[in-house]
Short mmCIF file of C-alpha atoms in Angstrom, two decimals:
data_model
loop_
_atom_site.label_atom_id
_atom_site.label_comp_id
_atom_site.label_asym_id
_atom_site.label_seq_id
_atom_site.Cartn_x
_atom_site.Cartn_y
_atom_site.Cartn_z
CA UNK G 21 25.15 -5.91 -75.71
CA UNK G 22 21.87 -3.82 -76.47
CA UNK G 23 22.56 -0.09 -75.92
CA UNK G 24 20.07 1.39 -73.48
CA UNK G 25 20.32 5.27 -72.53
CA UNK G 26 19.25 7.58 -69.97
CA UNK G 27 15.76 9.13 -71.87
CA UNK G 28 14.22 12.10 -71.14
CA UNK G 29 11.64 10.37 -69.59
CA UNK G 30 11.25 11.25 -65.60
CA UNK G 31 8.39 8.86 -64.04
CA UNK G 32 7.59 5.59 -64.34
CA UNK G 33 5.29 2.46 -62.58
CA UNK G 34 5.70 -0.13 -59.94
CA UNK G 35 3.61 -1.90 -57.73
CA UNK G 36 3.43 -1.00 -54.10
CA UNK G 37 2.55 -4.26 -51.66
CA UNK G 38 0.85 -2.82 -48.31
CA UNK G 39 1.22 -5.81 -45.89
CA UNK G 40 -2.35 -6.04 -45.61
CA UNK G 41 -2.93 -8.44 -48.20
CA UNK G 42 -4.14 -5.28 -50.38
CA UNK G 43 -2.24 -3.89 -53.90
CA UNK G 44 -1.78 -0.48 -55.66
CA UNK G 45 -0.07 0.14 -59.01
CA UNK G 46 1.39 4.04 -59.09
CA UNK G 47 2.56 5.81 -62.12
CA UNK G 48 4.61 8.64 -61.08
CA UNK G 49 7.58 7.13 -59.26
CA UNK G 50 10.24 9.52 -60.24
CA UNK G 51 12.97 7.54 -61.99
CA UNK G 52 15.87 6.92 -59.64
CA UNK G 53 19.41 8.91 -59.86
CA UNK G 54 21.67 6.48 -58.85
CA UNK G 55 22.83 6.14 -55.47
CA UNK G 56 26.72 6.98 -54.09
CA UNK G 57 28.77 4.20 -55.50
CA UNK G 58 25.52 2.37 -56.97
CA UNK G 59 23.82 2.80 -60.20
CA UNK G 60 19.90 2.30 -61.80
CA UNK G 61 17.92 -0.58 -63.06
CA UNK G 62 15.52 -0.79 -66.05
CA UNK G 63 14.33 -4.06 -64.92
CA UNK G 64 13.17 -6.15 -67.51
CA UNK G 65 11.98 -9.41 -66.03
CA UNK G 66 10.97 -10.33 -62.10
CA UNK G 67 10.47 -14.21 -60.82
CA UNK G 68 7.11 -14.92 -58.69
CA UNK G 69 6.86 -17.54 -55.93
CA UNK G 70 4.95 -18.36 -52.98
CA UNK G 71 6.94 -15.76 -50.86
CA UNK G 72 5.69 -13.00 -52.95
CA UNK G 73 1.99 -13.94 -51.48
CA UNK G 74 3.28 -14.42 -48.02
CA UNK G 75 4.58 -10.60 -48.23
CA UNK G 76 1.76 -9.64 -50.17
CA UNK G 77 -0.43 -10.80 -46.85
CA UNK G 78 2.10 -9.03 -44.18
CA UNK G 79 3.83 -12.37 -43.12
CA UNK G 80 7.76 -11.37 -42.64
CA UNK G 81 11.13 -13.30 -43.10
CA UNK G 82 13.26 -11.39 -43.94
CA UNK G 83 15.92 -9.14 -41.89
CA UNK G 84 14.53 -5.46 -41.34
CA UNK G 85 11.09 -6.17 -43.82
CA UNK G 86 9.29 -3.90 -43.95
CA UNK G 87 5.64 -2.49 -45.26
CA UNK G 88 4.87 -0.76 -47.51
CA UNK G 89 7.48 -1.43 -49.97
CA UNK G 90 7.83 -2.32 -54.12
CA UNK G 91 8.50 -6.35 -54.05
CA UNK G 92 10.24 -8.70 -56.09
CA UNK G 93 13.12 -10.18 -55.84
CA UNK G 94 14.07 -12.33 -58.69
CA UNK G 95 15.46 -9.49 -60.76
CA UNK G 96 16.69 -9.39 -64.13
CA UNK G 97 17.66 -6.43 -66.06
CA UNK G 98 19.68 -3.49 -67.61
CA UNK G 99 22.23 -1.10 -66.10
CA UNK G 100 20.49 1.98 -67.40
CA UNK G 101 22.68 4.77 -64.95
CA UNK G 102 25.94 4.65 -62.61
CA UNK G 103 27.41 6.68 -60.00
CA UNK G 104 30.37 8.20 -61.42
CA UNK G 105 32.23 6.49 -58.18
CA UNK G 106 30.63 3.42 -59.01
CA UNK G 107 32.91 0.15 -58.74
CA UNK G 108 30.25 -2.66 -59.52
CA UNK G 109 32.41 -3.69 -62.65
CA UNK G 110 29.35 -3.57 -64.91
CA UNK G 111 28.15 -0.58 -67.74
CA UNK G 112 25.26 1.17 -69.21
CA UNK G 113 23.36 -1.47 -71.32
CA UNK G 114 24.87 -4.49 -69.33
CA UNK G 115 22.22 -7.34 -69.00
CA UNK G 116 22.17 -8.50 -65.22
CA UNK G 117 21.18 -10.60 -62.43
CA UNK G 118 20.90 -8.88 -58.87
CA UNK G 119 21.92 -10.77 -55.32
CA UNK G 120 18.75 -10.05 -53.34
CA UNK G 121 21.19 -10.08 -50.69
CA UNK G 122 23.51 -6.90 -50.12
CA UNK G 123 25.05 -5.37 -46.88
CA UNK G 124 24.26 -2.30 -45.37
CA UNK G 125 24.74 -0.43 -42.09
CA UNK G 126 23.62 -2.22 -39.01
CA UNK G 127 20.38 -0.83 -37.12
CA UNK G 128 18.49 -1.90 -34.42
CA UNK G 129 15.84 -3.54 -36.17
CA UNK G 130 18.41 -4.94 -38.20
CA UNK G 131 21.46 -5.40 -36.36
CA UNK G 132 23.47 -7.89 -38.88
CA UNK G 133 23.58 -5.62 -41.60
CA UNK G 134 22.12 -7.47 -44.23
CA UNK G 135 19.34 -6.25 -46.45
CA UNK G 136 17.50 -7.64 -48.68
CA UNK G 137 15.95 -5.79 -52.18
CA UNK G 138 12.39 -6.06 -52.43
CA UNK G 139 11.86 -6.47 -48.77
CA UNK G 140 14.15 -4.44 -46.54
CA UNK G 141 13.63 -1.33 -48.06
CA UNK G 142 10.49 1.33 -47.56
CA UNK G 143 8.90 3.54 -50.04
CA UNK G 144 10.63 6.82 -47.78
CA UNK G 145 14.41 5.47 -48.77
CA UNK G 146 15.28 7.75 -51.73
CA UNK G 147 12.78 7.09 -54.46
CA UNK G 148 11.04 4.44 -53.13
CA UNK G 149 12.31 2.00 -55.70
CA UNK G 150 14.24 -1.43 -54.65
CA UNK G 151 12.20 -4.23 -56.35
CA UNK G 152 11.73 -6.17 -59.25
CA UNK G 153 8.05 -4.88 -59.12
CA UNK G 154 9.18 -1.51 -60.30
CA UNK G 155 10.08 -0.81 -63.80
CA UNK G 156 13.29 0.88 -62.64
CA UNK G 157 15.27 0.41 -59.32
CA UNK G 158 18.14 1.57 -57.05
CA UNK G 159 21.30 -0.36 -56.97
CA UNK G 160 23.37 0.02 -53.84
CA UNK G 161 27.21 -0.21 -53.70
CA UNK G 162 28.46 -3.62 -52.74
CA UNK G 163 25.44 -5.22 -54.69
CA UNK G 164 26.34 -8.48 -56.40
CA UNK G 165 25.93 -8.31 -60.26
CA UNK G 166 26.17 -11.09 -62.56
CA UNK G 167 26.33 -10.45 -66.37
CA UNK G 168 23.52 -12.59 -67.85
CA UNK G 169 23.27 -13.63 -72.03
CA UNK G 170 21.23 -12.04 -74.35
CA UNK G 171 20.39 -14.58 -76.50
CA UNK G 172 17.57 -15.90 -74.21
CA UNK G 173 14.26 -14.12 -73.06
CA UNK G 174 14.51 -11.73 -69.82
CA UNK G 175 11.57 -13.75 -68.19
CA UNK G 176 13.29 -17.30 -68.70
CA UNK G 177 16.37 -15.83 -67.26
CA UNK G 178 14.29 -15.03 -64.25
CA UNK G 179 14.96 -18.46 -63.02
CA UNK G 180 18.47 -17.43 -62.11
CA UNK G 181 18.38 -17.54 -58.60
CA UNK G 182 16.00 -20.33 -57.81
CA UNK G 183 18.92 -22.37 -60.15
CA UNK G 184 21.01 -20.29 -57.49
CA UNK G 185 19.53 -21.73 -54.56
CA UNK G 186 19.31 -25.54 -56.01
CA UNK G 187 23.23 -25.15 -56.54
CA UNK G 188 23.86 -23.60 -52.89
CA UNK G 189 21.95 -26.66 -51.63
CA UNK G 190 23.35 -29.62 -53.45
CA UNK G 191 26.90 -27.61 -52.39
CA UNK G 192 26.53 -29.45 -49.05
CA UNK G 193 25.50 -32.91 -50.43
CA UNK G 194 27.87 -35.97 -50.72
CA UNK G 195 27.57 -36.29 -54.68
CA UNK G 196 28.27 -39.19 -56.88
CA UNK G 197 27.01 -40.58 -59.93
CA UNK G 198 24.77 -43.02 -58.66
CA UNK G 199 22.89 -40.52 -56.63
CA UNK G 200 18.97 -41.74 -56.20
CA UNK G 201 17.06 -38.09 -56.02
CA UNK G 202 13.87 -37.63 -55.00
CA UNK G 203 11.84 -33.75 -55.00
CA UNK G 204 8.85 -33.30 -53.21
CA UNK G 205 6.90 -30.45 -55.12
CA UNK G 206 6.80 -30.21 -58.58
CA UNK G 207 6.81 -26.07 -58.42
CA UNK G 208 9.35 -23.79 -59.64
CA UNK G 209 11.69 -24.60 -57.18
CA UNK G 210 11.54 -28.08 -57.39
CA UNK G 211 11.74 -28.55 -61.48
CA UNK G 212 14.92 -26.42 -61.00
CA UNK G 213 16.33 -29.02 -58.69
CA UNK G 214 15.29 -32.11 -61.15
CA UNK G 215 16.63 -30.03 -63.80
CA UNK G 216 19.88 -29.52 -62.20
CA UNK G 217 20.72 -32.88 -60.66
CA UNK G 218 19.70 -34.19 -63.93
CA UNK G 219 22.51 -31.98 -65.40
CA UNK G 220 24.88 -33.02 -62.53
CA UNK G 221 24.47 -36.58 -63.40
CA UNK G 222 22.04 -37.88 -60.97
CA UNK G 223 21.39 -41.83 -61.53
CA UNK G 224 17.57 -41.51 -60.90
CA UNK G 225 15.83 -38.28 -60.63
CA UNK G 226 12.50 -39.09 -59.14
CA UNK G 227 9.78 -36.09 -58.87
CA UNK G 228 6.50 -36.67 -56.83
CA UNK G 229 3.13 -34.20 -56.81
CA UNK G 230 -0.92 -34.26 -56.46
CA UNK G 231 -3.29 -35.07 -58.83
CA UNK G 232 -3.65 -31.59 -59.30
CA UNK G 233 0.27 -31.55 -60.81
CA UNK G 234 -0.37 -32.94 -63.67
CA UNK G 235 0.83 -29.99 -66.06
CA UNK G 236 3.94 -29.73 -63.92
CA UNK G 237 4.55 -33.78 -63.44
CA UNK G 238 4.42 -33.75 -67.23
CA UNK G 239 7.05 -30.47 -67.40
CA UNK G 240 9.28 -32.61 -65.13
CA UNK G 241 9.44 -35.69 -67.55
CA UNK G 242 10.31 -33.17 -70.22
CA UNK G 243 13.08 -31.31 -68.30
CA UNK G 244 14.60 -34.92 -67.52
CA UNK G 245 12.71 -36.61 -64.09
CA UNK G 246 13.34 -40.40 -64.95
CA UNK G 247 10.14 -41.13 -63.01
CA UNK G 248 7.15 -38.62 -61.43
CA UNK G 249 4.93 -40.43 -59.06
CA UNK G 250 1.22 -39.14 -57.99
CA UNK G 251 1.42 -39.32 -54.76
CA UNK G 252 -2.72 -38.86 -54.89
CA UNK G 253 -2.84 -42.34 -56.14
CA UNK G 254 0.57 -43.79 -55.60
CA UNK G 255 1.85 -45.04 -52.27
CA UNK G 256 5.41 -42.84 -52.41
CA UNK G 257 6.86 -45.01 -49.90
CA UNK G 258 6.13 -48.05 -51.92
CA UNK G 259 7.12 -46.83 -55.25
CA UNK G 260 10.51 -45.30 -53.91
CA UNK G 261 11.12 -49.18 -52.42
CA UNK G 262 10.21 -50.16 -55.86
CA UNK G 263 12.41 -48.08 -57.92
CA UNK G 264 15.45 -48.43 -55.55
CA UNK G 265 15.12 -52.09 -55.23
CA UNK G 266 14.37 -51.88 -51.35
CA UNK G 267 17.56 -49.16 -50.78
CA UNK G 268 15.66 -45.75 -50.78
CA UNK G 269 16.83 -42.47 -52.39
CA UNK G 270 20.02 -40.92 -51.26
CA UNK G 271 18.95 -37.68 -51.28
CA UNK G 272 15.31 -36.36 -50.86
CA UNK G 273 14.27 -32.92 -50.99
CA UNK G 274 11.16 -31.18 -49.14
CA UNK G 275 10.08 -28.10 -51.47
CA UNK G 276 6.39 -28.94 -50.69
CA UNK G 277 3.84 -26.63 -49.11
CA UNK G 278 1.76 -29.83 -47.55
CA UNK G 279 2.93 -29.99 -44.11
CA UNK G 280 2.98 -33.90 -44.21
CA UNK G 281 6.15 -33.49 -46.80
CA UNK G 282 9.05 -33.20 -43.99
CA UNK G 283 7.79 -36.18 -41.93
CA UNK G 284 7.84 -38.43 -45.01
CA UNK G 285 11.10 -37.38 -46.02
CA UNK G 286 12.36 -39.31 -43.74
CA UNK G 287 10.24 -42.50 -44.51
CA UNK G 288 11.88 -41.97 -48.45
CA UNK G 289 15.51 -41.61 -47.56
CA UNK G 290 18.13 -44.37 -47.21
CA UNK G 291 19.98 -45.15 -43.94
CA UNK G 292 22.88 -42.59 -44.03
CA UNK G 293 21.50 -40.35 -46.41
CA UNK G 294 20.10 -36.46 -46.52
CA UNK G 295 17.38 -34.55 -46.74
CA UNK G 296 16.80 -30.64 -47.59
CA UNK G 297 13.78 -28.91 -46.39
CA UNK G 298 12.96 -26.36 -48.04
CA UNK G 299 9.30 -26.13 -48.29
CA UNK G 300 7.93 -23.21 -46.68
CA UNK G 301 4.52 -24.35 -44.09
CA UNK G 302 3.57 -20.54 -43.33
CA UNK G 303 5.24 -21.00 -40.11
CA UNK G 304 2.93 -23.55 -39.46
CA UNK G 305 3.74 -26.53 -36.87
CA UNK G 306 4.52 -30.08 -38.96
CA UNK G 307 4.34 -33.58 -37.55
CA UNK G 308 7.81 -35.39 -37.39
CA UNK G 309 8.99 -38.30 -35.74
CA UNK G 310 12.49 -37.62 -35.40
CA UNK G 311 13.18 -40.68 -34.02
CA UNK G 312 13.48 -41.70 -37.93
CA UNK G 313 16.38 -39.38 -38.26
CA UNK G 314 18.01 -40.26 -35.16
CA UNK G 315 18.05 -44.15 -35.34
CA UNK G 316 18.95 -44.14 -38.90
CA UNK G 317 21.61 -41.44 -39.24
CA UNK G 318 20.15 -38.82 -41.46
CA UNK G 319 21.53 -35.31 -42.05
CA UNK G 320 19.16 -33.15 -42.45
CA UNK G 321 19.62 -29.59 -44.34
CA UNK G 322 17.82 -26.47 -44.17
CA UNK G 323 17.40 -25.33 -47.56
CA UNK G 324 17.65 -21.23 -47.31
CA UNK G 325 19.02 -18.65 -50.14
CA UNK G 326 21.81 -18.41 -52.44
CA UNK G 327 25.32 -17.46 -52.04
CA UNK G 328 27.23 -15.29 -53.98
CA UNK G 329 29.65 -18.34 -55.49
CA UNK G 330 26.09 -20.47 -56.30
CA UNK G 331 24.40 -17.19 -58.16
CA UNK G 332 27.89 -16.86 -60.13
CA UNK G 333 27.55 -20.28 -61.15
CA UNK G 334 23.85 -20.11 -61.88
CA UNK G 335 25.05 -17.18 -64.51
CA UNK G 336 27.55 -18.99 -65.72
CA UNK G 337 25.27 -22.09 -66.05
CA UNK G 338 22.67 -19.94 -68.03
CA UNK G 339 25.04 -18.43 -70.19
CA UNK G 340 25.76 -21.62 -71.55
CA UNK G 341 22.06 -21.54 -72.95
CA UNK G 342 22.13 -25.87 -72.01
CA UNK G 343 19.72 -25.06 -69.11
CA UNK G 344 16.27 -25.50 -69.77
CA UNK G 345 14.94 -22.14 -69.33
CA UNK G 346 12.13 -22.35 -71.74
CA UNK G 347 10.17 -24.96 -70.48
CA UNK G 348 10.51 -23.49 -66.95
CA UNK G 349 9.38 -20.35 -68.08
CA UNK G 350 5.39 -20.64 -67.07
CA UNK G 351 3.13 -17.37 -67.28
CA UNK G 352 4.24 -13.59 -68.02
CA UNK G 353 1.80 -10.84 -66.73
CA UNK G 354 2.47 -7.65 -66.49
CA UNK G 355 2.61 -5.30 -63.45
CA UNK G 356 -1.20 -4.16 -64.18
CA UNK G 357 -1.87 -7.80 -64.03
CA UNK G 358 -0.74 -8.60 -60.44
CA UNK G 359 -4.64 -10.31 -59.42
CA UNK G 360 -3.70 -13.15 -62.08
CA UNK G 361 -0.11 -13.46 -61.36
CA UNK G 362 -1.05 -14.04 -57.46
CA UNK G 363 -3.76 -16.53 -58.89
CA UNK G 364 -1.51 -18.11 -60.50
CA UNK G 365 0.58 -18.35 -57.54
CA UNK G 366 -2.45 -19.79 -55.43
CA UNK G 367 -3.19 -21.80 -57.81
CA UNK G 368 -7.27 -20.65 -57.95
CA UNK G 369 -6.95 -20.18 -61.96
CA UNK G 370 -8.06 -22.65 -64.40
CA UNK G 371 -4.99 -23.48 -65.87
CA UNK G 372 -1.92 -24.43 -63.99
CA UNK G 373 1.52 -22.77 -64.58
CA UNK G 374 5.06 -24.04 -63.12
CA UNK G 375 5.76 -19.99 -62.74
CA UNK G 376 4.70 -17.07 -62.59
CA UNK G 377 6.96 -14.03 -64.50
CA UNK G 378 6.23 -9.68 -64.40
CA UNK G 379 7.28 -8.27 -67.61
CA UNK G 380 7.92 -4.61 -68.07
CA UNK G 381 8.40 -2.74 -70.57
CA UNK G 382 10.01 0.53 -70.69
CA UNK G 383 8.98 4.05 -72.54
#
């Protein structure tokens, strides 16, 4: 464990998101005391992903979000302070990963109870600090906190809880062996579920992207994808028949932003079988015949967040350093670079990246 200690240091930086698709970095957050029952986070390392421009530009999804507030949500880092009443079974210098997800006292804008760090909370709540996009942050009682290795990189580790998500997901899938997998979107998201049905022993993993995915089509033959198709020049439809001898995959996963993704889903799947959607659209209408899904029997899965089993097995899957964190890892910026990171993100920069990381580092 590395030691870390409370430092006479008082202020620090995060990044503030408006809602209004506008920015501002501010230096002289005071550093949190930790709350009742909760303790304080130097965060090391915060995960990027499309949501992170979605709240950037005001667009809400979460219980009780709200605006302004410091983002990020994909949080690793070190217990630096605790509550003396605190009963979240970690200590000072502990290396963790944080549930987004923790309950709090029903309201009436947010009636269930459930909050969500990096979203829920406003820059008027204590110090204003409950993201990833702050070099330190409150922890709440109740939050979920999952001791992480520290033999690999903070940023790599980042990928915690999309692995999280992937293992919530294929949680409700009829798994064998011979499972035929196919993942639409070769982003972050969707190179952690080749990864990981690779690891679970998936027959054929099969990942599909744009002519504009080459980088990432070429991360996904490294990480284990027994075939990538370009979907910009390859007939999917035909090449699934192809490599499935006429059977079509047993499993096919939307985690695509193109809103033609769902529909063909359907077209790649066998008779019987399932498919996750998971690709955000913005909210925007798709066009699906569901008649597909109807006549031929397919179960179709909403692919949302986490649970706290799936994030304890993402840690323990980490831990065992076999998960390829490395070539997931993508670009690091810093929190003064947040203009490239959300390039990045758009994908408007010259070079592509299968992630985007913040790195902080602490006086």
């Amino acid at each position: 464990m590395e030691l870390i200690s409370v430092s006479n240091v008082k202020n620090c930086s995060a990044v503030i998101f408006n809602g209004d698709g506008s920015w501002e970095k501010k230096d002289d957050f005071d550093i949190p005391k930790p709350p009742k029952g909760g303790a304080v986070l130097a965060v090391e390392a915060v995960g990027l992903c499309h949501s992170d421009v979605a709240q950037l530009n005001g667009q809400k999804h979460v219980p009780g979000e709200v605006s302004p507030t410091v983002p990020g949500h994909e949080i690793v880092g070190r217990v630096y302070d605790l509550d003396s009443e605190s009963e979240l079974e970690v200590e000072i210098g502990d290396r963790v990963a944080v549930n987004i997800v923790v309950p709090t006292e029903p309201s009436d804008v947010n009636p269930f109870g459930i909050s969500c760090y990096g979203y829920s909370f406003g820059l008027d709540k204590a110090e204003g600090l409950w993201g990833g996009y702050g070099e330190y942050m409150s922890i709440l009682p109740k939050t979920q906190l999952e001791r992480l290795t520290n033999d690999i990189p903070a940023e790599e580790l980042t990928i915690f809880e999309p692995l999280s998500n992937v293992i919530a997901w294929t949680s409700r899938i009829r798994w064998s062996q011979k499972m035929k997998v196919v993942i639409q979107g070769p982003g972050h998201m969707g190179l952690t579920f080749a990864a990981m049905a690779k690891q679970m022993g998936a027959d054929k993993v099969i990942v599909t992207g744009t002519s504009e995915d080459d980088h990432r089509l070429s991360i996904a033959e490294k990480i284990g994808a027994d075939f990538v198709i370009d979907v910009s020049n390859e007939d999917p439809v035909e090449k699934i028949t192809d490599i499935t001898g006429g059977m079509m995959a047993d499993l096919v996963v939307d985690l695509s932003s193109a809103p033609l993704v769902p529909g063909l889903c359907l077209d790649l799947v066998r008779y019987g079988g399932d498919v996750i959607w998971a690709g955000l659209k913005d909210r925007e209408a798709v066009p699906v015949i569901t008649d597909n899904a109807v006549m031929r029997g397919i179960t179709i899965h909403g692919g949302a967040g986490g649970t706290n089993k799936s994030l304890k097995e993402a840690v323990e899957i980490l831990n065992t350093k076999e998960f390829p964190t490395a070539p997931l890892l993508g670009e690091v910026f810093t929190i003064d670079q947040i203009d490239e990171a959300m390039a990045v993100l758009n994908r408007t920069t010259a070079n592509d990246a299968v992630r985007a990381v913040l790195s902080h580092t602490h006086k």
